[in-house]
């Protein structure tokens, strides 16, 4: 590709901004801050093996999960960058129990929810990890930011996306006008449009679930797994089992190739493991914008009314036909059990 054909993330954002009649550049400034944070986190992730930033921080996050040093570093980087944008009033982070009210920005109109480094258990073994963001507008009714402003349904997101630190570093996002992917060119340190208008196939041949928990799964989920494994030429089965244990990596592969990712309810985790505000909602906004589907098994993820910043929901997400079948099997078995 000649450099004259490159569309940078910066240029793409400017071009998209012109499509919104009431755009004043504030959302663009947030995106620029996220882009900068992604580049800085990428730099630290890429050198993780070389300096003492691997391993555990010796602290735990709001969920009692051991914090890796890079978790904390990434969290600080994203918070600092978002604060510097001057457009964000509240930040919700997986790494912080309480919302972060940005000083002097109480009247700013955006709220950002982040999982600064998802899949961190994979850091030490050099598997793909990522950062997730979800952006809301603060309800206009409240002049200054308050915690209630954060508990909005996922369908009210104005933007969502992720950065995947994999064999290459990519930023994938939506503002409701489809999904586009940008690959970081290390030579010029620019995210360049590499995956325009991403659309997930309605059918796929990949199923992603942690079968180590099989005995704990609802009957309908077990039935769906057996369906995926059964031989049937007409429906291209058996499917392939692919599970990295990093949501963004599993999601990204299925987004591009087609497939389904499931984190179901289990006896140990009746609401699943993944968090609504900064994992399930952003990924659900993206998958719907790419033509796929996302369900809790009971309802559309984006319709869930949050009642807690860190609440968990079960997640069935990916190719529409696969999600619909998995959810129908879950509910049919629930009816007969
Ligand atoms: P399990 C990583 O810790 C994470 O939050 C997601 O990135 C990933 O999909 C999930 O947990 C893996 O959970 O229980 O299968 O190890």
mmCIF file of C-alpha atoms and ligand atoms in Angstrom:
data_model
loop_
_atom_site.group_PDB
_atom_site.id
_atom_site.type_symbol
_atom_site.label_atom_id
_atom_site.label_comp_id
_atom_site.label_asym_id
_atom_site.label_seq_id
_atom_site.Cartn_x
_atom_site.Cartn_y
_atom_site.Cartn_z
ATOM 1 C CA UNK A 1 0.000 0.000 0.000
ATOM 2 C CA UNK A 2 1.420 3.386 -0.954
ATOM 3 C CA UNK A 3 1.341 6.022 1.745
ATOM 4 C CA UNK A 4 -1.020 8.090 -0.413
ATOM 5 C CA UNK A 5 -3.678 5.381 0.053
ATOM 6 C CA UNK A 6 -3.386 5.268 3.842
ATOM 7 C CA UNK A 7 -6.376 6.459 5.858
ATOM 8 C CA UNK A 8 -5.255 7.074 9.419
ATOM 9 C CA UNK A 9 -7.583 6.753 12.416
ATOM 10 C CA UNK A 10 -7.222 10.497 12.909
ATOM 11 C CA UNK A 11 -8.408 11.234 9.358
ATOM 12 C CA UNK A 12 -11.196 8.640 9.580
ATOM 13 C CA UNK A 13 -12.522 10.219 12.794
ATOM 14 C CA UNK A 14 -12.524 13.665 11.196
ATOM 15 C CA UNK A 15 -14.339 12.310 8.142
ATOM 16 C CA UNK A 16 -16.916 10.523 10.322
ATOM 17 C CA UNK A 17 -17.398 13.605 12.485
ATOM 18 C CA UNK A 18 -18.731 15.455 9.437
ATOM 19 C CA UNK A 19 -21.570 12.885 9.271
ATOM 20 C CA UNK A 20 -22.952 14.053 12.619
ATOM 21 C CA UNK A 21 -24.790 17.391 12.369
ATOM 22 C CA UNK A 22 -24.312 18.231 16.059
ATOM 23 C CA UNK A 23 -20.661 17.127 16.217
ATOM 24 C CA UNK A 24 -18.506 19.664 18.026
ATOM 25 C CA UNK A 25 -15.277 17.661 18.051
ATOM 26 C CA UNK A 26 -15.569 16.572 21.688
ATOM 27 C CA UNK A 27 -16.038 12.889 20.869
ATOM 28 C CA UNK A 28 -13.121 13.120 18.438
ATOM 29 C CA UNK A 29 -10.955 14.495 21.229
ATOM 30 C CA UNK A 30 -11.907 11.465 23.382
ATOM 31 C CA UNK A 31 -10.951 9.137 20.547
ATOM 32 C CA UNK A 32 -7.593 10.883 20.181
ATOM 33 C CA UNK A 33 -6.957 10.317 23.902
ATOM 34 C CA UNK A 34 -7.886 6.638 23.589
ATOM 35 C CA UNK A 35 -5.597 6.314 20.550
ATOM 36 C CA UNK A 36 -2.699 7.827 22.498
ATOM 37 C CA UNK A 37 -3.334 5.572 25.501
ATOM 38 C CA UNK A 38 -3.463 2.553 23.179
ATOM 39 C CA UNK A 39 -0.065 3.434 21.718
ATOM 40 C CA UNK A 40 1.493 3.864 25.169
ATOM 41 C CA UNK A 41 -0.013 0.613 26.498
ATOM 42 C CA UNK A 42 1.100 -1.123 23.303
ATOM 43 C CA UNK A 43 4.667 0.094 23.945
ATOM 44 C CA UNK A 44 4.585 -1.338 27.485
ATOM 45 C CA UNK A 45 2.937 -4.608 26.442
ATOM 46 C CA UNK A 46 5.543 -5.117 23.706
ATOM 47 C CA UNK A 47 8.427 -4.722 26.149
ATOM 48 C CA UNK A 48 6.738 -6.585 29.022
ATOM 49 C CA UNK A 49 9.292 -9.377 28.934
ATOM 50 C CA UNK A 50 12.223 -6.985 29.047
ATOM 51 C CA UNK A 51 11.504 -4.817 32.055
ATOM 52 C CA UNK A 52 10.062 -5.642 35.430
ATOM 53 C CA UNK A 53 6.394 -5.096 34.564
ATOM 54 C CA UNK A 54 5.375 -8.729 34.301
ATOM 55 C CA UNK A 55 3.872 -10.590 37.181
ATOM 56 C CA UNK A 56 1.581 -9.557 39.955
ATOM 57 C CA UNK A 57 1.226 -6.117 41.430
ATOM 58 C CA UNK A 58 0.627 -7.634 44.841
ATOM 59 C CA UNK A 59 -2.817 -5.992 44.991
ATOM 60 C CA UNK A 60 -6.354 -7.072 44.053
ATOM 61 C CA UNK A 61 -9.030 -5.269 42.073
ATOM 62 C CA UNK A 62 -12.641 -4.611 42.982
ATOM 63 C CA UNK A 63 -13.484 -8.255 42.240
ATOM 64 C CA UNK A 64 -10.754 -9.676 44.434
ATOM 65 C CA UNK A 65 -8.832 -10.639 41.281
ATOM 66 C CA UNK A 66 -5.056 -10.438 41.528
ATOM 67 C CA UNK A 67 -3.848 -7.337 39.636
ATOM 68 C CA UNK A 68 -0.993 -7.818 37.224
ATOM 69 C CA UNK A 69 1.473 -4.907 37.105
ATOM 70 C CA UNK A 70 0.458 -4.172 33.508
ATOM 71 C CA UNK A 71 -3.216 -4.001 34.594
ATOM 72 C CA UNK A 72 -2.375 -1.134 36.917
ATOM 73 C CA UNK A 73 -0.063 0.579 34.421
ATOM 74 C CA UNK A 74 -2.683 0.370 31.648
ATOM 75 C CA UNK A 75 -5.393 1.665 33.988
ATOM 76 C CA UNK A 76 -3.291 4.695 34.935
ATOM 77 C CA UNK A 77 -2.448 5.401 31.283
ATOM 78 C CA UNK A 78 -6.073 5.347 30.103
ATOM 79 C CA UNK A 79 -7.325 7.414 33.054
ATOM 80 C CA UNK A 80 -4.632 10.053 32.523
ATOM 81 C CA UNK A 81 -5.288 10.249 28.771
ATOM 82 C CA UNK A 82 -9.079 10.482 29.174
ATOM 83 C CA UNK A 83 -8.715 13.133 31.870
ATOM 84 C CA UNK A 84 -6.425 15.138 29.581
ATOM 85 C CA UNK A 85 -9.018 15.090 26.792
ATOM 86 C CA UNK A 86 -11.058 17.542 28.873
ATOM 87 C CA UNK A 87 -14.299 15.983 27.556
ATOM 88 C CA UNK A 88 -14.963 13.256 30.159
ATOM 89 C CA UNK A 89 -16.719 13.758 33.494
ATOM 90 C CA UNK A 90 -16.743 10.180 34.848
ATOM 91 C CA UNK A 91 -14.615 7.094 34.233
ATOM 92 C CA UNK A 92 -15.749 3.603 35.241
ATOM 93 C CA UNK A 93 -12.900 1.086 35.320
ATOM 94 C CA UNK A 94 -12.703 -2.606 36.047
ATOM 95 C CA UNK A 95 -9.710 -1.742 38.243
ATOM 96 C CA UNK A 96 -11.552 0.783 40.419
ATOM 97 C CA UNK A 97 -14.398 -0.002 42.821
ATOM 98 C CA UNK A 98 -15.872 3.492 42.578
ATOM 99 C CA UNK A 99 -16.381 5.762 39.581
ATOM 100 C CA UNK A 100 -13.639 8.307 38.977
ATOM 101 C CA UNK A 101 -15.107 11.839 38.931
ATOM 102 C CA UNK A 102 -12.605 13.939 36.991
ATOM 103 C CA UNK A 103 -11.819 17.147 38.865
ATOM 104 C CA UNK A 104 -12.888 20.295 37.083
ATOM 105 C CA UNK A 105 -14.798 18.286 34.455
ATOM 106 C CA UNK A 106 -18.021 17.711 36.407
ATOM 107 C CA UNK A 107 -20.087 19.318 33.657
ATOM 108 C CA UNK A 108 -18.471 17.517 30.715
ATOM 109 C CA UNK A 109 -20.954 15.476 28.737
ATOM 110 C CA UNK A 110 -19.216 12.095 28.339
ATOM 111 C CA UNK A 111 -18.828 9.033 30.538
ATOM 112 C CA UNK A 112 -16.272 6.351 29.602
ATOM 113 C CA UNK A 113 -16.235 2.769 30.898
ATOM 114 C CA UNK A 114 -12.973 0.856 30.438
ATOM 115 C CA UNK A 115 -11.434 -2.521 30.931
ATOM 116 C CA UNK A 116 -7.883 -1.216 30.600
ATOM 117 C CA UNK A 117 -6.260 -4.607 30.103
ATOM 118 C CA UNK A 118 -8.557 -7.557 29.565
ATOM 119 C CA UNK A 119 -7.208 -11.083 29.547
ATOM 120 C CA UNK A 120 -4.394 -10.091 31.870
ATOM 121 C CA UNK A 121 -3.882 -13.698 32.997
ATOM 122 C CA UNK A 122 -2.387 -14.157 29.526
ATOM 123 C CA UNK A 123 0.227 -11.396 29.962
ATOM 124 C CA UNK A 124 2.923 -13.671 31.378
ATOM 125 C CA UNK A 125 2.517 -16.257 28.624
ATOM 126 C CA UNK A 126 2.566 -13.772 25.751
ATOM 127 C CA UNK A 127 -0.966 -14.503 24.526
ATOM 128 C CA UNK A 128 -3.087 -11.736 23.011
ATOM 129 C CA UNK A 129 -4.679 -9.271 25.450
ATOM 130 C CA UNK A 130 -6.592 -6.070 24.955
ATOM 131 C CA UNK A 131 -8.241 -2.872 26.190
ATOM 132 C CA UNK A 132 -12.000 -2.239 25.932
ATOM 133 C CA UNK A 133 -13.868 1.096 26.005
ATOM 134 C CA UNK A 134 -17.493 2.144 26.041
ATOM 135 C CA UNK A 135 -18.677 5.763 25.758
ATOM 136 C CA UNK A 136 -21.978 7.278 26.921
ATOM 137 C CA UNK A 137 -23.347 10.807 26.908
ATOM 138 C CA UNK A 138 -24.361 12.040 30.341
ATOM 139 C CA UNK A 139 -28.138 12.588 30.656
ATOM 140 C CA UNK A 140 -28.654 16.296 30.081
ATOM 141 C CA UNK A 141 -31.002 16.508 33.067
ATOM 142 C CA UNK A 142 -28.106 16.480 35.497
ATOM 143 C CA UNK A 143 -25.960 19.638 35.359
ATOM 144 C CA UNK A 144 -23.042 17.996 37.138
ATOM 145 C CA UNK A 145 -22.029 14.347 36.947
ATOM 146 C CA UNK A 146 -23.447 11.882 39.417
ATOM 147 C CA UNK A 147 -23.204 8.105 39.757
ATOM 148 C CA UNK A 148 -26.749 7.502 38.480
ATOM 149 C CA UNK A 149 -25.633 8.946 35.139
ATOM 150 C CA UNK A 150 -23.450 5.838 34.689
ATOM 151 C CA UNK A 151 -26.185 3.207 34.945
ATOM 152 C CA UNK A 152 -27.420 3.443 31.352
ATOM 153 C CA UNK A 153 -28.508 0.574 29.118
ATOM 154 C CA UNK A 154 -25.949 -0.518 26.548
ATOM 155 C CA UNK A 155 -28.211 0.598 23.708
ATOM 156 C CA UNK A 156 -27.469 4.199 24.767
ATOM 157 C CA UNK A 157 -23.737 3.902 24.052
ATOM 158 C CA UNK A 158 -22.493 6.531 21.587
ATOM 159 C CA UNK A 159 -19.315 4.565 20.824
ATOM 160 C CA UNK A 160 -17.479 1.389 21.771
ATOM 161 C CA UNK A 161 -14.331 -0.407 20.775
ATOM 162 C CA UNK A 162 -11.262 -2.360 21.741
ATOM 163 C CA UNK A 163 -7.538 -2.510 21.174
ATOM 164 C CA UNK A 164 -6.066 -5.976 20.660
ATOM 165 C CA UNK A 165 -2.355 -6.377 21.402
ATOM 166 C CA UNK A 166 -1.818 -9.461 19.268
ATOM 167 C CA UNK A 167 0.492 -10.445 16.398
ATOM 168 C CA UNK A 168 -0.294 -6.897 15.341
ATOM 169 C CA UNK A 169 -1.964 -4.159 17.348
ATOM 170 C CA UNK A 170 -5.417 -3.209 16.134
ATOM 171 C CA UNK A 171 -8.060 -0.740 17.225
ATOM 172 C CA UNK A 172 -11.631 -1.725 16.303
ATOM 173 C CA UNK A 173 -14.537 0.615 17.023
ATOM 174 C CA UNK A 174 -18.045 1.748 16.193
ATOM 175 C CA UNK A 175 -20.012 4.955 16.670
ATOM 176 C CA UNK A 176 -23.176 3.352 15.313
ATOM 177 C CA UNK A 177 -22.147 3.679 11.668
ATOM 178 C CA UNK A 178 -20.709 0.167 11.270
ATOM 179 C CA UNK A 179 -17.450 -1.339 12.552
ATOM 180 C CA UNK A 180 -13.981 -0.430 11.290
ATOM 181 C CA UNK A 181 -10.548 -1.838 12.182
ATOM 182 C CA UNK A 182 -7.224 0.008 12.206
ATOM 183 C CA UNK A 183 -3.804 -1.641 12.372
ATOM 184 C CA UNK A 184 -0.900 0.123 14.060
ATOM 185 C CA UNK A 185 1.969 0.767 11.644
ATOM 186 C CA UNK A 186 4.951 0.745 14.005
ATOM 187 C CA UNK A 187 7.128 2.597 11.515
ATOM 188 C CA UNK A 188 4.951 5.693 11.482
ATOM 189 C CA UNK A 189 3.103 5.011 14.793
ATOM 190 C CA UNK A 190 -0.246 5.519 13.122
ATOM 191 C CA UNK A 191 -3.379 3.351 13.290
ATOM 192 C CA UNK A 192 -4.219 2.800 9.599
ATOM 193 C CA UNK A 193 -7.576 1.628 8.211
ATOM 194 C CA UNK A 194 -7.054 -2.072 7.446
ATOM 195 C CA UNK A 195 -10.511 -3.628 8.020
ATOM 196 C CA UNK A 196 -13.232 -1.287 6.692
ATOM 197 C CA UNK A 197 -16.905 -2.135 7.307
ATOM 198 C CA UNK A 198 -16.370 -5.367 9.250
ATOM 199 C CA UNK A 199 -19.346 -7.753 8.968
ATOM 200 C CA UNK A 200 -19.585 -11.031 10.883
ATOM 201 C CA UNK A 201 -20.851 -14.029 8.823
ATOM 202 C CA UNK A 202 -24.357 -15.087 9.937
ATOM 203 C CA UNK A 203 -23.079 -18.651 10.294
ATOM 204 C CA UNK A 204 -19.696 -19.796 11.530
ATOM 205 C CA UNK A 205 -17.756 -22.937 12.331
ATOM 206 C CA UNK A 206 -16.104 -21.844 15.575
ATOM 207 C CA UNK A 207 -17.432 -22.188 19.106
ATOM 208 C CA UNK A 208 -15.598 -20.594 22.023
ATOM 209 C CA UNK A 209 -16.380 -21.668 25.585
ATOM 210 C CA UNK A 210 -14.354 -22.850 28.574
ATOM 211 C CA UNK A 211 -15.322 -26.525 28.581
ATOM 212 C CA UNK A 212 -13.412 -26.970 31.808
ATOM 213 C CA UNK A 213 -16.635 -25.736 33.426
ATOM 214 C CA UNK A 214 -18.785 -28.211 31.453
ATOM 215 C CA UNK A 215 -20.150 -30.025 34.488
ATOM 216 C CA UNK A 216 -21.344 -26.672 35.830
ATOM 217 C CA UNK A 217 -23.167 -25.553 32.669
ATOM 218 C CA UNK A 218 -26.963 -25.419 32.265
ATOM 219 C CA UNK A 219 -28.388 -28.400 30.353
ATOM 220 C CA UNK A 220 -29.140 -26.283 27.272
ATOM 221 C CA UNK A 221 -25.530 -25.120 27.017
ATOM 222 C CA UNK A 222 -24.333 -28.728 27.272
ATOM 223 C CA UNK A 223 -26.770 -29.639 24.488
ATOM 224 C CA UNK A 224 -25.445 -26.827 22.304
ATOM 225 C CA UNK A 225 -21.834 -27.937 22.859
ATOM 226 C CA UNK A 226 -22.791 -31.505 21.865
ATOM 227 C CA UNK A 227 -24.535 -30.059 18.786
ATOM 228 C CA UNK A 228 -21.319 -28.233 17.815
ATOM 229 C CA UNK A 229 -19.317 -31.460 18.186
ATOM 230 C CA UNK A 230 -21.727 -33.768 16.318
ATOM 231 C CA UNK A 231 -20.887 -34.925 12.760
ATOM 232 C CA UNK A 232 -23.235 -33.501 10.144
ATOM 233 C CA UNK A 233 -21.917 -32.657 6.681
ATOM 234 C CA UNK A 234 -24.962 -30.604 5.693
ATOM 235 C CA UNK A 235 -24.312 -28.132 8.496
ATOM 236 C CA UNK A 236 -20.495 -28.234 8.362
ATOM 237 C CA UNK A 237 -20.231 -29.946 11.735
ATOM 238 C CA UNK A 238 -18.289 -30.698 13.848
ATOM 239 C CA UNK A 239 -17.294 -27.076 14.396
ATOM 240 C CA UNK A 240 -13.847 -26.072 15.655
ATOM 241 C CA UNK A 241 -13.315 -25.341 19.343
ATOM 242 C CA UNK A 242 -11.217 -22.213 19.832
ATOM 243 C CA UNK A 243 -10.782 -20.625 23.290
ATOM 244 C CA UNK A 244 -7.830 -18.448 24.274
ATOM 245 C CA UNK A 245 -9.182 -17.240 27.630
ATOM 246 C CA UNK A 246 -8.905 -13.633 26.484
ATOM 247 C CA UNK A 247 -12.314 -12.180 25.569
ATOM 248 C CA UNK A 248 -10.977 -9.707 23.021
ATOM 249 C CA UNK A 249 -8.863 -12.305 21.204
ATOM 250 C CA UNK A 250 -11.712 -14.837 21.077
ATOM 251 C CA UNK A 251 -14.188 -12.113 20.078
ATOM 252 C CA UNK A 252 -11.926 -10.637 17.381
ATOM 253 C CA UNK A 253 -11.316 -14.006 15.695
ATOM 254 C CA UNK A 254 -15.031 -14.826 15.678
ATOM 255 C CA UNK A 255 -15.917 -11.316 14.447
ATOM 256 C CA UNK A 256 -13.725 -11.783 11.380
ATOM 257 C CA UNK A 257 -14.367 -15.478 10.691
ATOM 258 C CA UNK A 258 -17.810 -16.117 12.167
ATOM 259 C CA UNK A 259 -18.483 -18.074 15.343
ATOM 260 C CA UNK A 260 -19.960 -17.900 18.807
ATOM 261 C CA UNK A 261 -18.429 -17.034 22.186
ATOM 262 C CA UNK A 262 -20.274 -18.181 25.276
ATOM 263 C CA UNK A 263 -19.667 -17.367 28.927
ATOM 264 C CA UNK A 264 -22.756 -18.969 30.437
ATOM 265 C CA UNK A 265 -24.163 -18.882 33.945
ATOM 266 C CA UNK A 266 -22.679 -21.586 36.180
ATOM 267 C CA UNK A 267 -23.460 -22.687 39.733
ATOM 268 C CA UNK A 268 -20.257 -20.923 40.870
ATOM 269 C CA UNK A 269 -21.066 -17.774 38.815
ATOM 270 C CA UNK A 270 -24.844 -17.637 38.273
ATOM 271 C CA UNK A 271 -24.434 -14.401 36.298
ATOM 272 C CA UNK A 272 -21.402 -15.585 34.375
ATOM 273 C CA UNK A 273 -18.019 -13.909 34.790
ATOM 274 C CA UNK A 274 -17.988 -11.037 32.322
ATOM 275 C CA UNK A 275 -18.919 -7.526 33.385
ATOM 276 C CA UNK A 276 -21.799 -5.726 31.696
ATOM 277 C CA UNK A 277 -20.560 -2.117 31.605
ATOM 278 C CA UNK A 278 -17.060 -2.546 30.187
ATOM 279 C CA UNK A 279 -17.013 -6.000 28.602
ATOM 280 C CA UNK A 280 -20.453 -7.226 27.491
ATOM 281 C CA UNK A 281 -22.042 -3.898 26.467
ATOM 282 C CA UNK A 282 -19.180 -2.616 24.264
ATOM 283 C CA UNK A 283 -18.704 -6.012 22.606
ATOM 284 C CA UNK A 284 -22.479 -6.289 22.085
ATOM 285 C CA UNK A 285 -22.675 -2.833 20.469
ATOM 286 C CA UNK A 286 -19.842 -3.865 18.131
ATOM 287 C CA UNK A 287 -21.332 -7.256 17.236
ATOM 288 C CA UNK A 288 -24.753 -5.793 16.438
ATOM 289 C CA UNK A 289 -23.138 -3.097 14.304
ATOM 290 C CA UNK A 290 -21.301 -5.899 12.454
ATOM 291 C CA UNK A 291 -24.575 -7.786 11.858
ATOM 292 C CA UNK A 292 -24.284 -10.280 14.710
ATOM 293 C CA UNK A 293 -26.179 -10.842 17.946
ATOM 294 C CA UNK A 294 -25.530 -10.681 21.716
ATOM 295 C CA UNK A 295 -27.778 -12.169 24.390
ATOM 296 C CA UNK A 296 -27.633 -12.896 28.106
ATOM 297 C CA UNK A 297 -29.603 -16.047 27.323
ATOM 298 C CA UNK A 298 -32.719 -14.250 28.528
ATOM 299 C CA UNK A 299 -32.592 -10.881 26.777
ATOM 300 C CA UNK A 300 -30.624 -8.701 24.362
ATOM 301 C CA UNK A 301 -27.508 -7.557 26.248
ATOM 302 C CA UNK A 302 -27.975 -3.930 25.163
ATOM 303 C CA UNK A 303 -31.434 -3.863 26.789
ATOM 304 C CA UNK A 304 -30.201 -4.824 30.267
ATOM 305 C CA UNK A 305 -30.781 -2.056 32.827
ATOM 306 C CA UNK A 306 -27.570 -1.909 34.910
ATOM 307 C CA UNK A 307 -28.066 -1.752 38.674
ATOM 308 C CA UNK A 308 -24.419 -1.949 39.634
ATOM 309 C CA UNK A 309 -21.272 -0.608 37.931
ATOM 310 C CA UNK A 310 -19.547 -3.992 38.095
ATOM 311 C CA UNK A 311 -22.430 -6.363 37.591
ATOM 312 C CA UNK A 312 -21.912 -9.513 35.569
ATOM 313 C CA UNK A 313 -24.197 -11.029 32.933
ATOM 314 C CA UNK A 314 -24.010 -14.272 30.986
ATOM 315 C CA UNK A 315 -22.886 -13.728 27.378
ATOM 316 C CA UNK A 316 -23.822 -15.484 24.130
ATOM 317 C CA UNK A 317 -22.270 -13.393 21.333
ATOM 318 C CA UNK A 318 -21.340 -13.827 17.678
ATOM 319 C CA UNK A 319 -22.921 -15.003 14.416
ATOM 320 C CA UNK A 320 -26.669 -14.451 14.502
ATOM 321 C CA UNK A 321 -27.728 -17.989 13.521
ATOM 322 C CA UNK A 322 -25.405 -19.543 16.117
ATOM 323 C CA UNK A 323 -26.472 -17.256 18.954
ATOM 324 C CA UNK A 324 -30.155 -17.785 18.173
ATOM 325 C CA UNK A 325 -29.766 -21.586 18.194
ATOM 326 C CA UNK A 326 -27.684 -21.613 21.395
ATOM 327 C CA UNK A 327 -30.180 -19.370 23.226
ATOM 328 C CA UNK A 328 -33.161 -21.401 21.998
ATOM 329 C CA UNK A 329 -31.550 -24.641 23.241
ATOM 330 C CA UNK A 330 -30.792 -22.990 26.587
ATOM 331 C CA UNK A 331 -34.402 -21.915 27.025
ATOM 332 C CA UNK A 332 -36.025 -25.095 25.688
ATOM 333 C CA UNK A 333 -34.067 -27.195 28.158
ATOM 334 C CA UNK A 334 -34.856 -24.751 30.947
ATOM 335 C CA UNK A 335 -38.564 -25.269 30.187
ATOM 336 C CA UNK A 336 -38.371 -29.052 30.458
ATOM 337 C CA UNK A 337 -35.960 -29.219 33.401
HETATM 338 P P1 LIG B 1 -12.125 -18.284 32.237
HETATM 339 C C1 LIG B 1 -10.030 -12.708 31.350
HETATM 340 O O1 LIG B 1 -9.742 -12.856 32.728
HETATM 341 C C2 LIG B 1 -11.527 -12.748 31.192
HETATM 342 O O2 LIG B 1 -12.131 -11.729 31.909
HETATM 343 C C3 LIG B 1 -11.885 -12.668 29.709
HETATM 344 O O3 LIG B 1 -10.956 -11.952 28.978
HETATM 345 C C4 LIG B 1 -11.941 -14.126 29.283
HETATM 346 O O4 LIG B 1 -12.830 -14.359 28.207
HETATM 347 C C5 LIG B 1 -12.443 -14.811 30.550
HETATM 348 O O5 LIG B 1 -12.018 -14.013 31.650
HETATM 349 C C6 LIG B 1 -11.855 -16.200 30.694
HETATM 350 O O6 LIG B 1 -12.432 -16.756 31.861
HETATM 351 O O7 LIG B 1 -13.012 -18.547 33.432
HETATM 352 O O8 LIG B 1 -12.526 -19.130 31.034
HETATM 353 O O9 LIG B 1 -10.652 -18.377 32.530
#
